[in-house]
Short mmCIF file of N, CA and C in Angstrom, two decimals:
data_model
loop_
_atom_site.label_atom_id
_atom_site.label_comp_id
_atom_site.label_asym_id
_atom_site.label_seq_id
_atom_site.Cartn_x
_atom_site.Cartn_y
_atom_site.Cartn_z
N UNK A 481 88.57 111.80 32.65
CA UNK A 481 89.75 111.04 32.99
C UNK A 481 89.39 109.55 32.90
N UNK A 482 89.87 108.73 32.67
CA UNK A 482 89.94 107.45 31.89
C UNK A 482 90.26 106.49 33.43
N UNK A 483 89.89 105.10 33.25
CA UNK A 483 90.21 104.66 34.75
C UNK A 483 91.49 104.80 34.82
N UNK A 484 92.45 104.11 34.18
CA UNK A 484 93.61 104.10 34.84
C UNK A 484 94.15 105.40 34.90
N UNK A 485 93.78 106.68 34.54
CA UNK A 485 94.28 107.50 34.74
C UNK A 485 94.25 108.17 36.08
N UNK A 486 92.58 107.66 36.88
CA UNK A 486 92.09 107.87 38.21
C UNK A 486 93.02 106.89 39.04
N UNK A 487 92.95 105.77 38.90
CA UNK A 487 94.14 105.23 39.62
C UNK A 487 95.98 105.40 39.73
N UNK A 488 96.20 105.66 38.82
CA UNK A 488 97.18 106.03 38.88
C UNK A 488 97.45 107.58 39.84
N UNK A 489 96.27 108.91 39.82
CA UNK A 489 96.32 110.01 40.21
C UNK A 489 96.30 109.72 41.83
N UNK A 490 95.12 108.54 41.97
CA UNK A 490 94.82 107.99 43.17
C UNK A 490 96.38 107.38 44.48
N UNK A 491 96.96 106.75 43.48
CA UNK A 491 98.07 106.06 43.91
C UNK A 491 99.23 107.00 44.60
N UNK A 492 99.58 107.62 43.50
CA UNK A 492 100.30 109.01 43.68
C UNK A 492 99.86 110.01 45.05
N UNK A 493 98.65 110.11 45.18
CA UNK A 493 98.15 110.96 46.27
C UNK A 493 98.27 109.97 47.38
N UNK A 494 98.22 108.61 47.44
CA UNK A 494 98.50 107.65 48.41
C UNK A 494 100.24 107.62 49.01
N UNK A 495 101.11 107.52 47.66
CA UNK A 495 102.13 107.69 47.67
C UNK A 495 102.60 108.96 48.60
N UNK A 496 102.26 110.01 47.96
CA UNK A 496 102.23 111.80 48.64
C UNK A 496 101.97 111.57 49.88
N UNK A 497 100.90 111.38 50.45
CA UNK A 497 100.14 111.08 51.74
C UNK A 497 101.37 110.41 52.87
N UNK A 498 101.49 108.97 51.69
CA UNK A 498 102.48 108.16 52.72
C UNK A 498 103.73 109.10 53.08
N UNK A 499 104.36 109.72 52.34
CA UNK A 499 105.64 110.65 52.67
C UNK A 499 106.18 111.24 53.34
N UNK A 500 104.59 111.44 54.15
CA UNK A 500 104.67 113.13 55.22
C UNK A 500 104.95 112.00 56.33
N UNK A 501 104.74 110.83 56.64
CA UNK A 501 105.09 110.19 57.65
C UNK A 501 106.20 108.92 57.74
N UNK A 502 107.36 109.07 56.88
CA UNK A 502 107.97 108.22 56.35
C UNK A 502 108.26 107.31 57.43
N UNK A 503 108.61 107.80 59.04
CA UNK A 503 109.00 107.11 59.83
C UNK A 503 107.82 105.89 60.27
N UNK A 504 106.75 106.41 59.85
CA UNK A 504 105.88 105.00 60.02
C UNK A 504 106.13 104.09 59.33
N UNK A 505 106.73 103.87 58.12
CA UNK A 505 106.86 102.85 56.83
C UNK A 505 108.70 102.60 57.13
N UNK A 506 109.76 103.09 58.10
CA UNK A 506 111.40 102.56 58.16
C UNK A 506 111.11 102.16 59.10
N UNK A 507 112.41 101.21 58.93
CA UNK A 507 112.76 100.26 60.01
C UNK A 507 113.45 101.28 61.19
N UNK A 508 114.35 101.98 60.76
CA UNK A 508 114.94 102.76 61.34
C UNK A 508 114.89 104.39 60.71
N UNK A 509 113.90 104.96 61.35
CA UNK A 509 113.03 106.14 61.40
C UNK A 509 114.02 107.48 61.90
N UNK A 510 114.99 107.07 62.51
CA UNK A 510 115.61 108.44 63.13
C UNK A 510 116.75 108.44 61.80
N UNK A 511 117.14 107.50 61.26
CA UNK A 511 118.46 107.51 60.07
C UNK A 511 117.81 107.45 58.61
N UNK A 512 116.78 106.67 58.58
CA UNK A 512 116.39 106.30 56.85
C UNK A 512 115.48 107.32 56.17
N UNK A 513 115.97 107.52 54.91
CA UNK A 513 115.18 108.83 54.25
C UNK A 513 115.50 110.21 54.99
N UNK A 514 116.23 110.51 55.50
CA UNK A 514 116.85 111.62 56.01
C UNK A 514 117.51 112.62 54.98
N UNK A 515 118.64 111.75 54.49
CA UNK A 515 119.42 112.61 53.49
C UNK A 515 118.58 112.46 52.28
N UNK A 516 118.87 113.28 51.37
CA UNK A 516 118.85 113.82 49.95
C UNK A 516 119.42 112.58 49.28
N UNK A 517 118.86 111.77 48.77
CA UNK A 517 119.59 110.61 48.14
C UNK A 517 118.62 110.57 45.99
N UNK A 518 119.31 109.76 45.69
CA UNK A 518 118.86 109.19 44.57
C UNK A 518 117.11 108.79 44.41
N UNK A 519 117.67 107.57 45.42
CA UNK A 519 116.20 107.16 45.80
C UNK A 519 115.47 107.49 46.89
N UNK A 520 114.84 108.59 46.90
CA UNK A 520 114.40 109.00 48.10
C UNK A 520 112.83 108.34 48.06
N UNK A 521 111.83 108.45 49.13
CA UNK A 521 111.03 107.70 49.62
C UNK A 521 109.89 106.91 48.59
N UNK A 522 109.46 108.25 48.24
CA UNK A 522 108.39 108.37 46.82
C UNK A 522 108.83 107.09 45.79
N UNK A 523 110.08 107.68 45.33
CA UNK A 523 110.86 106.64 43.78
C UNK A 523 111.11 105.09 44.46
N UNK A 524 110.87 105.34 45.61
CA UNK A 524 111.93 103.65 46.36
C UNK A 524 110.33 103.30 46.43
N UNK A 525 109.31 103.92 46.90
CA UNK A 525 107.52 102.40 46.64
C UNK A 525 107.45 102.25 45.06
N UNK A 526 107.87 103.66 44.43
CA UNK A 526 107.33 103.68 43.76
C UNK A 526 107.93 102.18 42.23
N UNK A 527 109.31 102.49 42.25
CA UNK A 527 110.00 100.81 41.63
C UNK A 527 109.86 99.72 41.16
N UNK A 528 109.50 99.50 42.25
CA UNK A 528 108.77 97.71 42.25
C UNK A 528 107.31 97.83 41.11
N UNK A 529 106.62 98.89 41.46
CA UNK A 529 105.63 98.91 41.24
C UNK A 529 105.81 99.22 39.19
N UNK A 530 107.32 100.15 38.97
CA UNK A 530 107.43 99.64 37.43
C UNK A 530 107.89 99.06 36.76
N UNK A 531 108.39 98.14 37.18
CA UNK A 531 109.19 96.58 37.66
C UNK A 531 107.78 95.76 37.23
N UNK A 532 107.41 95.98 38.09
CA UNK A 532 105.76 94.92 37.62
C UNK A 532 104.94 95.17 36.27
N UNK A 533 104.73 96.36 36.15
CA UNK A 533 104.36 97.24 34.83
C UNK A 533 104.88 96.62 33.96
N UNK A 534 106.10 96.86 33.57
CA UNK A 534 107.15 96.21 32.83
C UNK A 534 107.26 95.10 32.60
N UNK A 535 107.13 94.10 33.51
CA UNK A 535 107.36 92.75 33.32
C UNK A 535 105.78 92.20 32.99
N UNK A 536 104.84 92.45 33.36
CA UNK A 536 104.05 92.37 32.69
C UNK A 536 103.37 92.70 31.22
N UNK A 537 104.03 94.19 31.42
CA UNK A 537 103.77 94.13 29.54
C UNK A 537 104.42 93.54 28.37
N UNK A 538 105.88 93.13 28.93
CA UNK A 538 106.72 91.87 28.39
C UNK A 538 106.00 90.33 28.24
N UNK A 539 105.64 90.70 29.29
CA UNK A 539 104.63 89.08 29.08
C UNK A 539 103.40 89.33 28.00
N UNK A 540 102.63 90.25 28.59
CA UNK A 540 101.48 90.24 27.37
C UNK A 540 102.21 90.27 25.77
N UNK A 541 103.49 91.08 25.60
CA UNK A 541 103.47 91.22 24.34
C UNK A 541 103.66 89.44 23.92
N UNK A 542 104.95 89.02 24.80
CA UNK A 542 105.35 87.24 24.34
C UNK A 542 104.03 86.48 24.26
N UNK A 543 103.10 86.54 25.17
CA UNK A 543 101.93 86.04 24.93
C UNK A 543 101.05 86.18 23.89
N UNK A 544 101.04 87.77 23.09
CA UNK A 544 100.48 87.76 22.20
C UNK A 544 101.43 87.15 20.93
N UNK A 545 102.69 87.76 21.00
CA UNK A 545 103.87 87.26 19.96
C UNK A 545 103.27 85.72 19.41
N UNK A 546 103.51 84.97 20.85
CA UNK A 546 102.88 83.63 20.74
C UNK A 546 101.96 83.14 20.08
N UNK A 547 101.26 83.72 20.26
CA UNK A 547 99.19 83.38 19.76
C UNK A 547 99.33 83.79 17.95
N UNK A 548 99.56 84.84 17.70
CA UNK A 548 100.32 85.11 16.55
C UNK A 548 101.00 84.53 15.46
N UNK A 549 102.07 84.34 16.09
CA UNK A 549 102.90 83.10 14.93
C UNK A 549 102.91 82.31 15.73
#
């Protein structure tokens, strides 16, 4: 397995881990993440985090685009 593939497996099991105790991570623990929603706990850390992915590999490509022509 390749690093980022360990981190990423790593993250995920962090992610998993965090789940079983969601009420430690809401503001309001007796109402939030309760129902069956869209974004349930997992997909809502998980977001941001391909949000960043994303916007970063946008940048590397303009950066390389750049260097380029």
């Amino acid at each position: 397995m390749t690093f980022p593939e360990t981190v990423k497996t790593t993250l995920w099991d962090i992610i998993d881990e965090m789940s079983l105790s969601i009420s430690s991570f809401a503001n309001n623990p007796d109402k939030d993440f309760l129902r069956r929603r869209k974004l349930d706990f997992k997909n809502m850390i998980f977001l941001p985090l391909q949000v960043l992915h994303f916007i970063s590999n946008v940048r590397n490509c303009q950066f390389l685009l750049s260097v380029i022509f």
